[in-house]
Amino acid sequence: MTQKSSGRKAPVARGKAEKEIKVKAEIALPRSLTVKHLADLLGTTPIEVIKRLMRRGVMASINQAVDYETAAAIASDLGRKPELQPEEKAPVAKRMPVSSRKAKGQKPRPAVVTILGHVDHGKTSLLDAIRHSKVADGEVGEITQRIGAYQVTVDGQKITFIDTPGHEAFTAMRARGAEVTDIAVLVIAADDGIMPQTREAIDHARSAKVPIIVAINKIDKANADIERVKQQLAEHNLLIEDWGGDVIAIPVSARTGEGLPDLLEHILILAELAELTANPDAPAGGVVLEARLDNTRGPLTTLLVQKGTIRIGDTILVANAHWGKIKAMFDHEGKPVKSAGPSVPVEIMGLSKVPFAGDIFTVVANERKARARVEEFQAEQQIRTGKSPTLDDISSQIRAGAAKGLDLIIKTDVDGSIEPIRRSLERLENEEVQVRIIHAGSGSITESDVMLAVASRAIIIGFNTRPEPRVKHLADSAGVEIRGYQIIYKLIEDIEKTITGMLEPTYIDVLEGHAEVRASFAVKHGKIAGCYVTDGKVSRGSLARVLHNGEVVHESRVSSLKHFKESVPEMPAGSECGIGIEGFSDFTIGDIIEFYRKEKQ
Ligand code: GDP
């Protein structure tokens, strides 16, 4: 490959050249041109060109230049008759942009791949098959243990596979702030087609803006129907290459190994297109993939290095919360290693605590620095809430001109409700504010929905569906708003109010308790009711309604609360106390006082 593209200032004859291609099979090629330009001239995709280059042992990315001989070989492969374009007519091959990898010590790094898809479609089998196909190749040694990720070598290039398949783990990591994956392989069983979790996986990958490559699995089965899967993909806006789109779909069988080399080759192509780079000399950092406690060796943690290089003896700070020194380090085959660079997964010994998957780590100069950072972070945490926004928050941000979009996750009781809601919401969009439905599905609201909401700062809308208490609890502690609706127009109205900045918080009354009036005493500024708290509790300052014969005769708040002579903040059920109600003195024995508070809905 050469890069003789600069310096030529001849007029562009490209339009003419392109016209000629359409008429005859001859093609005039300049002495040097980029992959993208070659693809344009050949009327094909850069992926196709890169694929063919790879088959010829040339690794080139989309903006890299290839020389005439190489370009001519590809043109011949595609049935063209190449000829060297005379120098004076040569089109200006696009000047190679200063590749990002050249900047600041950036070097190419292996792609990190996660496998997503519906349960039982073969994610685990595929990960095993890829791992074992490479063992059979003799390219890696015997696998002794799983550490949460592994690497394979294909055509001299490495690929890192995350060994925890499924979008739950993928999104849980994102929710903790970790963007680990470069490429998502979406596994779809050819005998089953796109299923609910496939749809979820697509949405989760899209929300992470990760390129998707589809593996149509189980093609060895008699009832495999590859065409049907392709059709379904198109229905989900994933138009495959053969049909003019840009989604790569590879038929494979995890059982027989068919198609696996093709899948791996395409992963390399996508990686090549993405020009994945990292600086191995930068300050090191990355993500915790997995961690466990070993009885004798203490916490064993799998780290994926994302930048820099980690070494034995380094002080590792995890999630700004705890730290340790790397005492020993093993690669994915269990072999001891001394250092690990970008995209390399390693298991380390030496942390003092077991971290969470998705925790971010950094290497710091020494333990003193680590301790200082932890203290700093804890102080910051007290100020920052970090929670996802609520509809009210977004409405006021829009009012203030600070928000431009609203991200929603919509869950409905039945599939049929999704489209009407989606259509109505799409109609609401205006020029300033975009409504993005990052995931829609039917069924109850799940942990995975909450994780996706955290990861994408979205709000969950439940239409005739509710979260289980466990999920509600998770959402509350993660600060994710779940809004429930039973009527479509009310849902749409609230979203409309939100995007016009008109949504005001709505409050509901939360009952705190009742007391019965048993006596009434005159005091300096009015009257006090001698009461018995029948249920719940009464607190000073809480809102109160006085009920006479079941009818509300007054509403205000508890102005004084006394136990004997002493002022108290609160009295529980079963106790006697003196209660003053703001602006009210007309107590009758037998009246009931109801205590409540207002809570944002
Ligand atoms: P996961 O839930 O997506 O991880 O799916 P698994 O890898 O556990 O596979 C589910 C089932 O499908 C298992 O019984 C596998 O043996 C089977 N399976 C996976 N891949 C293939 C394949 O390519 N062909 C056939 N015939 N069966 C497969």
XYZ file of C-alpha atoms and ligand atoms in Angstrom:
629
model
C 0.000 0.000 0.000
C 1.207 3.437 -0.771
C -0.053 6.828 0.150
C 0.921 8.906 -2.853
C -2.312 10.747 -2.843
C -1.251 14.228 -1.887
C 0.059 16.958 -4.110
C -1.966 16.240 -7.242
C -4.126 19.105 -8.306
C -5.549 17.798 -11.582
C -9.226 18.458 -12.258
C -11.644 15.867 -11.044
C -12.639 13.492 -13.833
C -14.498 11.230 -11.463
C -18.007 11.934 -12.718
C -16.974 10.997 -16.236
C -15.207 7.867 -15.024
C -18.308 6.801 -13.141
C -20.495 7.276 -16.215
C -18.135 5.112 -18.216
C -18.310 2.315 -15.699
C -22.001 2.041 -16.227
C -21.583 1.704 -19.998
C -18.628 -0.617 -20.248
C -16.692 -2.827 -17.952
C -13.456 -0.831 -18.260
C -12.412 1.255 -15.368
C -9.743 3.917 -15.150
C -7.974 3.949 -11.830
C -5.486 6.493 -10.564
C -2.075 5.536 -9.264
C -3.323 5.724 -5.716
C -6.766 6.087 -4.180
C -8.593 5.534 -0.926
C -10.706 2.478 -0.224
C -13.794 4.669 -0.129
C -12.974 6.221 -3.482
C -12.288 2.809 -4.999
C -15.638 1.570 -3.702
C -17.348 4.632 -5.215
C -15.701 4.065 -8.570
C -16.612 0.388 -8.534
C -20.158 1.163 -7.502
C -19.900 -1.054 -4.444
C -19.661 -0.640 -0.690
C -16.411 0.017 1.194
C -17.179 -3.133 3.182
C -17.108 -5.195 0.017
C -13.759 -3.668 -0.972
C -12.250 -4.170 2.486
C -13.476 -7.765 2.496
C -11.787 -8.455 -0.809
C -8.625 -6.673 0.264
C -8.509 -8.818 3.367
C -8.782 -11.968 1.298
C -5.666 -10.756 -0.475
C -3.942 -10.187 2.841
C -4.231 -6.384 2.730
C -5.638 -4.745 5.836
C -6.879 -1.291 4.960
C -9.419 0.996 6.536
C -11.943 3.085 4.681
C -9.782 6.207 4.441
C -6.504 4.479 3.736
C -4.983 4.625 0.282
C -4.210 1.595 -1.865
C -1.909 1.571 -4.879
C -2.968 0.964 -8.450
C -1.916 -2.706 -8.527
C -4.001 -3.526 -5.467
C -6.975 -1.516 -6.673
C -6.736 -3.122 -10.100
C -6.804 -6.608 -8.577
C -10.013 -5.777 -6.703
C -11.528 -4.269 -9.844
C -10.720 -7.479 -11.751
C -12.262 -9.552 -8.950
C -15.428 -7.591 -9.550
C -15.383 -8.261 -13.277
C -13.946 -4.932 -14.424
C -11.095 -4.260 -16.814
C -8.812 -1.888 -14.957
C -6.483 0.507 -16.683
C -4.142 3.113 -15.325
C -5.587 6.557 -15.657
C -3.233 8.923 -17.516
C -1.547 11.201 -15.061
C -3.036 14.489 -16.380
C -6.567 13.197 -16.098
C -6.066 11.622 -12.727
C -8.778 12.532 -10.308
C -7.588 13.898 -7.040
C -7.528 10.955 -4.747
C -8.923 12.238 -1.527
C -6.203 13.470 0.698
C -5.889 11.032 3.474
C -7.292 12.612 6.571
C -4.929 12.583 9.465
C -6.145 9.319 10.864
C -7.309 9.469 14.440
C -4.981 6.614 15.203
C -2.002 8.789 14.350
C -3.057 11.371 16.913
C -1.480 11.429 20.332
C 0.053 7.971 20.379
C -3.170 6.214 19.369
C -2.589 2.654 18.151
C -5.033 0.128 16.701
C -6.606 -2.105 19.300
C -8.723 -5.272 19.102
C -12.491 -4.905 18.877
C -14.525 -5.796 21.944
C -17.553 -7.842 20.963
C -20.673 -8.722 22.951
C -23.159 -11.370 21.878
C -26.826 -10.462 22.299
C -30.081 -12.204 21.408
C -33.134 -14.098 22.573
C -32.790 -16.881 25.130
C -31.889 -20.268 23.630
C -30.948 -18.794 20.272
C -27.395 -19.986 20.863
C -25.397 -17.103 22.392
C -23.464 -19.323 24.767
C -22.997 -22.026 22.136
C -21.648 -19.467 19.712
C -19.178 -18.090 22.246
C -18.046 -21.659 22.981
C -17.845 -22.572 19.319
C -15.698 -19.535 18.514
C -13.441 -20.230 21.449
C -13.087 -23.907 20.554
C -12.668 -23.379 16.831
C -9.627 -21.367 17.728
C -8.354 -23.979 20.166
C -8.725 -26.600 17.450
C -6.704 -24.305 15.192
C -3.977 -24.598 17.754
C -3.796 -20.838 17.940
C -4.400 -20.690 21.662
C -3.473 -23.062 24.443
C -5.826 -25.144 26.494
C -8.518 -23.181 28.190
C -8.399 -23.674 31.904
C -10.986 -21.250 33.225
C -13.411 -18.552 32.271
C -12.596 -15.038 33.294
C -15.511 -13.193 31.714
C -13.871 -12.471 28.386
C -11.501 -14.113 25.958
C -9.482 -13.263 22.903
C -9.141 -15.109 19.635
C -6.736 -14.465 16.807
C -8.079 -14.401 13.266
C -5.753 -13.700 10.347
C -3.224 -12.357 12.794
C -5.770 -9.910 14.255
C -7.177 -10.225 17.743
C -10.847 -9.991 18.735
C -11.986 -9.768 22.352
C -15.280 -11.466 23.207
C -17.183 -10.613 26.360
C -18.225 -13.906 27.867
C -21.428 -12.746 29.569
C -23.934 -12.841 26.741
C -27.252 -11.006 26.781
C -28.330 -7.417 26.853
C -29.063 -7.395 30.577
C -25.372 -7.593 31.444
C -24.551 -5.273 28.560
C -26.957 -2.584 29.757
C -26.216 -3.131 33.454
C -22.630 -2.193 32.634
C -23.765 0.874 30.721
C -25.926 1.830 33.675
C -22.760 1.920 35.786
C -21.180 4.206 33.234
C -19.138 1.624 31.342
C -19.214 1.575 27.560
C -17.392 -1.648 26.863
C -18.664 -2.983 23.579
C -17.491 -1.927 20.114
C -19.591 -4.393 18.137
C -22.739 -6.319 19.054
C -23.328 -9.693 17.466
C -27.065 -10.267 17.400
C -27.808 -13.972 17.406
C -31.095 -15.034 15.858
C -32.028 -18.707 15.584
C -32.994 -19.454 12.000
C -35.742 -21.810 13.154
C -37.310 -19.282 15.506
C -36.775 -15.822 14.034
C -36.940 -12.472 15.802
C -38.363 -12.845 19.305
C -39.123 -10.321 22.083
C -35.613 -10.383 23.527
C -34.162 -9.998 20.036
C -36.166 -6.792 19.735
C -34.944 -5.680 23.155
C -31.368 -6.484 22.189
C -31.699 -4.397 19.011
C -33.009 -1.436 21.016
C -30.342 -1.802 23.687
C -27.567 -1.946 21.075
C -29.024 1.028 19.230
C -29.328 3.036 22.401
C -25.620 2.370 22.994
C -24.904 3.348 19.353
C -23.017 0.110 18.830
C -22.848 -1.395 15.318
C -24.771 -4.636 14.967
C -23.720 -7.684 12.991
C -26.335 -10.410 12.741
C -25.484 -14.092 13.164
C -28.348 -16.207 11.849
C -27.707 -19.320 13.903
C -28.796 -22.976 13.829
C -28.726 -23.160 10.034
C -27.958 -26.867 10.396
C -31.545 -27.458 11.514
C -34.014 -28.834 8.999
C -36.553 -26.110 9.734
C -34.053 -23.240 9.481
C -35.459 -20.377 7.412
C -32.762 -17.812 6.719
C -34.863 -15.760 4.301
C -37.610 -15.303 6.865
C -35.072 -13.923 9.362
C -33.776 -11.486 6.733
C -37.333 -10.380 6.063
C -37.967 -9.855 9.771
C -34.739 -7.892 10.087
C -35.928 -5.553 7.353
C -39.185 -5.086 9.262
C -37.071 -3.906 12.201
C -35.162 -1.413 10.076
C -32.118 -3.625 9.811
C -31.770 -3.883 6.071
C -29.128 -6.424 5.142
C -26.388 -5.864 2.567
C -27.859 -8.237 -0.064
C -31.004 -6.129 0.010
C -29.237 -2.835 -0.402
C -28.808 -2.036 3.278
C -25.691 -1.926 5.378
C -26.405 -4.609 7.962
C -24.219 -7.661 7.702
C -26.053 -10.944 8.333
C -24.047 -14.157 8.393
C -25.688 -17.595 8.483
C -23.872 -19.763 11.032
C -24.173 -22.929 13.010
C -22.664 -23.003 16.468
C -23.161 -26.762 16.330
C -21.292 -27.590 13.092
C -19.061 -24.531 12.997
C -20.360 -23.556 9.562
C -20.125 -19.844 8.843
C -17.966 -19.052 11.887
C -14.876 -18.036 9.858
C -17.131 -15.766 7.811
C -18.605 -14.231 10.971
C -15.152 -13.607 12.423
C -13.923 -12.122 9.171
C -16.846 -9.696 9.119
C -16.239 -8.718 12.716
C -12.712 -7.818 11.659
C -14.055 -5.786 8.759
C -16.409 -3.837 10.996
C -13.580 -3.304 13.461
C -11.393 -2.092 10.637
C -14.086 0.345 9.508
C -14.492 1.649 13.030
C -10.731 2.356 13.219
C -10.623 1.359 16.863
C -7.683 2.866 18.610
C -6.327 3.511 22.071
C -3.133 4.886 23.457
C -1.208 2.121 25.229
C 1.013 4.712 26.892
C -1.820 6.835 28.293
C -2.712 6.661 31.985
C -4.330 3.238 32.270
C -7.987 2.579 32.921
C -10.890 0.372 31.970
C -13.797 -1.610 33.268
C -14.444 -4.441 35.716
C -16.030 -7.294 33.769
C -16.438 -9.815 36.527
C -15.346 -10.383 40.113
C -15.492 -13.196 42.613
C -14.119 -14.013 46.015
C -11.649 -16.867 46.145
C -11.223 -18.415 49.582
C -7.468 -18.458 49.430
C -6.558 -15.731 46.966
C -9.100 -13.065 47.965
C -11.025 -11.040 45.379
C -10.290 -12.131 41.801
C -11.287 -9.445 39.350
C -11.444 -9.524 35.567
C -10.515 -6.190 34.104
C -10.828 -5.063 30.535
C -8.177 -2.489 29.833
C -9.529 0.319 27.653
C -6.570 2.663 27.553
C -2.996 2.583 28.711
C -1.287 -0.511 30.029
C -1.664 -2.072 33.452
C 1.276 -3.785 35.132
C 1.947 -5.881 38.193
C 2.549 -3.541 41.136
C 0.184 -0.822 39.807
C -2.250 0.774 42.257
C -5.759 0.319 40.922
C -8.587 2.580 42.039
C -12.023 1.059 41.468
C -15.213 3.124 41.080
C -13.497 5.869 43.097
C -14.487 3.784 46.098
C -11.665 1.376 46.939
C -8.250 0.422 45.749
C -5.551 -2.253 45.751
C -2.210 -3.185 44.241
C -1.996 -5.720 41.423
C -0.203 -8.668 43.009
C -0.650 -11.140 40.172
C -2.239 -11.067 36.753
C -3.482 -13.869 34.446
C -4.669 -13.886 30.859
C -7.873 -15.565 29.637
C -6.104 -18.904 29.509
C -4.977 -18.621 33.112
C -1.361 -17.955 32.122
C 0.485 -15.430 34.307
C 1.226 -12.144 32.541
C 3.097 -9.034 33.644
C 1.164 -6.394 31.732
C -1.994 -5.878 29.672
C -2.797 -3.182 27.100
C -5.972 -1.889 25.434
C -8.826 -4.383 24.807
C -7.010 -7.090 26.748
C -8.988 -8.884 29.467
C -7.008 -10.052 32.486
C -7.799 -11.463 35.869
C -6.005 -9.729 38.694
C -5.354 -10.462 42.348
C -4.843 -7.732 44.880
C -8.012 -5.711 45.333
C -9.257 -5.367 48.889
C -12.950 -5.660 48.004
C -14.999 -7.490 45.383
C -16.081 -4.823 42.886
C -19.201 -4.811 40.696
C -19.277 -5.664 37.021
C -19.252 -2.373 35.136
C -17.202 -0.490 37.746
C -14.697 1.810 36.141
C -11.076 1.518 37.246
C -8.049 3.725 36.825
C -4.409 3.315 37.690
C -3.168 5.925 40.133
C 0.373 6.807 41.172
C 0.191 5.467 44.701
C -2.107 4.553 47.572
C -2.014 8.047 48.995
C -3.406 9.411 45.719
C -6.028 6.668 45.703
C -7.164 7.559 49.209
C -7.369 11.255 48.326
C -9.450 10.511 45.246
C -11.882 8.370 47.239
C -12.376 11.156 49.777
C -12.840 13.743 47.053
C -15.375 11.548 45.303
C -17.367 10.906 48.465
C -17.634 14.639 49.061
C -18.807 15.176 45.475
C -21.363 12.404 45.791
C -23.062 14.176 48.654
C -23.686 17.155 46.414
C -24.558 15.307 43.233
C -27.686 13.177 43.066
C -26.902 11.686 39.652
C -30.440 10.381 39.213
C -32.319 10.127 35.938
C -34.642 13.025 35.176
C -38.384 12.849 35.791
C -41.021 14.146 33.375
C -41.429 17.185 35.645
C -37.679 17.824 35.539
C -37.658 17.605 31.755
C -40.677 19.850 31.486
C -38.992 22.540 33.534
C -35.716 22.064 31.636
C -37.605 22.515 28.364
C -39.294 25.581 29.810
C -35.846 26.917 30.563
C -34.625 25.945 27.101
C -32.090 23.527 28.571
C -33.439 20.232 27.221
C -33.922 19.269 23.615
C -35.240 15.761 23.876
C -37.215 13.275 25.851
C -36.146 9.629 25.946
C -38.862 7.128 26.745
C -39.124 3.427 27.353
C -42.675 2.269 26.767
C -44.110 -0.915 28.183
C -47.662 -1.950 27.456
C -49.906 -4.827 28.493
C -50.404 -6.039 24.932
C -48.382 -5.673 21.733
C -51.308 -4.000 19.991
C -51.079 -0.865 22.140
C -47.507 -0.074 21.146
C -48.124 1.250 17.648
C -51.014 3.631 18.475
C -48.944 5.108 21.312
C -45.843 5.366 19.158
C -47.764 7.066 16.347
C -49.457 9.547 18.666
C -46.148 10.412 20.299
C -44.371 10.867 16.986
C -47.011 13.395 16.006
C -46.150 15.475 19.069
C -42.578 16.218 18.068
C -41.821 19.808 17.338
C -38.746 21.497 15.973
C -37.228 22.199 19.334
C -37.954 18.992 21.143
C -37.569 15.426 19.999
C -39.421 12.490 21.562
C -37.263 9.391 21.298
C -38.717 5.984 22.081
C -35.597 4.054 22.828
C -37.434 0.856 23.578
C -41.038 -0.312 23.358
C -42.317 -3.718 24.301
C -45.145 -5.549 25.989
C -45.180 -7.262 29.366
C -44.353 -6.094 32.842
C -41.658 -3.522 33.530
C -38.447 -5.414 34.189
C -35.055 -4.832 35.768
C -33.607 -4.659 32.312
C -35.963 -1.768 31.444
C -34.794 0.067 34.560
C -31.151 -0.528 33.652
C -31.748 0.778 30.147
C -33.436 3.841 31.646
C -30.449 4.479 33.903
C -28.004 3.969 31.058
C -29.858 6.309 28.722
C -31.384 8.702 31.263
C -34.843 7.737 30.084
C -38.277 7.689 31.671
C -40.341 4.522 31.765
C -43.986 4.733 30.748
C -46.165 1.799 31.766
C -49.445 1.507 29.931
C -51.697 -0.887 31.819
C -48.613 -2.582 33.122
C -46.747 -2.194 36.354
C -43.379 -3.148 37.726
C -43.086 -5.925 40.277
C -42.321 -4.553 43.764
C -38.687 -5.677 43.383
C -38.353 -3.713 40.146
C -40.160 -0.691 41.618
C -37.706 -0.744 44.476
C -34.775 -0.897 42.047
C -36.203 2.023 40.058
C -36.696 4.073 43.231
C -33.178 3.488 44.404
C -31.750 4.165 40.946
C -33.845 7.348 40.680
C -35.722 6.200 37.570
C -39.242 7.533 37.122
C -41.906 5.001 36.192
C -45.190 6.627 35.202
C -48.290 4.508 34.899
C -51.248 5.218 32.622
C -54.519 3.482 31.858
C -55.780 5.885 29.224
C -53.827 6.691 26.056
C -55.022 10.279 25.778
C -53.841 11.033 29.325
C -50.425 9.595 28.499
C -50.183 11.618 25.306
C -51.429 14.734 27.089
C -48.719 14.478 29.728
C -45.984 13.995 27.149
C -47.355 16.900 25.143
C -47.328 19.078 28.234
C -43.800 17.939 28.969
C -42.399 18.855 25.587
C -44.077 22.217 25.639
C -42.694 22.791 29.107
C -46.183 22.961 30.563
C -46.225 19.880 32.741
C -46.675 20.819 36.360
C -45.919 18.310 39.052
C -48.980 16.413 40.228
C -49.312 15.438 43.838
C -51.172 12.683 45.577
C -52.296 12.533 49.199
C -50.534 9.921 51.250
C -52.503 9.053 54.354
C -50.516 9.099 57.601
C -53.109 8.334 60.269
C -56.289 9.260 62.134
C -57.162 10.564 65.578
C -60.493 10.810 67.359
C -61.434 13.957 69.267
C -62.315 13.078 72.889
C -62.214 16.509 74.507
C -61.572 20.126 73.675
C -59.641 22.722 75.728
C -59.458 26.451 75.413
C -55.936 27.848 75.184
C -54.570 31.353 74.687
C -55.082 31.491 70.914
C -57.990 29.162 70.293
C -58.694 25.537 71.132
C -56.816 22.268 71.433
C -58.455 18.889 70.818
C -57.682 16.127 73.267
C -57.286 13.175 70.920
C -56.647 9.473 70.744
C -54.541 8.366 67.732
C -56.515 5.437 66.293
C -54.142 4.398 63.495
C -50.921 5.465 61.795
C -49.401 8.514 63.413
C -49.750 12.237 63.774
C -46.830 14.625 63.223
C -46.421 18.296 63.908
C -46.779 20.189 60.624
C -48.528 17.391 58.756
C -51.609 18.222 56.686
C -54.929 17.586 58.388
C -58.651 17.368 57.631
C -61.292 17.565 60.315
C -64.280 15.295 59.652
C -67.586 15.877 61.410
C -70.066 13.045 60.884
C -67.898 11.871 57.988
C -67.862 15.245 56.246
C -64.803 17.433 55.845
C -65.397 20.640 57.778
C -61.886 22.045 57.689
C -58.545 21.460 55.953
C -55.188 22.858 57.066
C -52.282 21.540 59.102
C -51.299 20.414 62.602
C -50.095 23.591 64.322
C -49.283 22.086 67.703
C -48.808 18.610 69.097
C -48.479 17.979 72.817
C -48.064 14.979 75.017
C -49.169 16.151 78.439
C -47.489 19.554 78.651
C -44.627 18.792 76.340
C -44.415 19.629 72.644
C -43.573 16.505 70.624
C -42.781 16.015 66.936
C -44.828 12.868 66.476
C -47.270 10.536 68.269
C -47.980 6.936 67.241
C -51.250 5.011 67.114
C -52.624 4.130 70.546
C -51.430 7.320 72.248
C -53.275 10.301 73.675
C -52.245 13.829 72.814
C -53.351 17.431 72.429
C -53.676 18.584 68.830
C -54.020 22.136 67.547
C -55.261 22.636 63.990
C -54.318 25.836 62.190
C -57.324 28.176 61.836
C -59.790 25.829 63.539
C -61.280 25.661 67.002
C -64.769 24.267 66.555
C -63.987 20.699 67.703
C -66.868 18.379 68.642
C -66.319 15.212 70.591
C -66.376 12.290 68.162
C -64.844 14.270 65.244
C -62.137 12.450 63.315
C -58.942 14.183 62.263
C -57.204 12.719 59.231
C -53.473 13.331 58.751
C -51.775 13.151 55.383
C -48.877 14.450 53.317
C -48.576 15.433 49.665
C -46.225 13.456 47.478
C -45.181 14.076 43.917
C -46.787 11.487 41.693
P -28.459 -19.018 24.768
O -29.568 -19.074 25.768
O -28.748 -18.005 23.707
O -27.089 -18.856 25.360
O -28.498 -20.405 23.979
P -27.591 -21.694 24.150
O -26.237 -21.465 23.593
O -27.685 -22.183 25.546
O -28.324 -22.676 23.154
C -29.668 -23.097 23.334
C -29.891 -24.451 22.729
O -29.721 -24.391 21.323
C -28.903 -25.496 23.227
O -29.595 -26.704 23.389
C -27.897 -25.603 22.108
O -27.312 -26.877 22.033
C -28.767 -25.322 20.885
N -27.989 -24.729 19.795
C -27.223 -23.637 19.850
N -26.672 -23.377 18.656
C -27.110 -24.333 17.816
C -26.907 -24.615 16.417
O -26.194 -23.932 15.691
N -27.566 -25.691 15.915
C -28.374 -26.479 16.667
N -28.964 -27.509 16.068
N -28.587 -26.240 17.963
C -27.963 -25.194 18.542
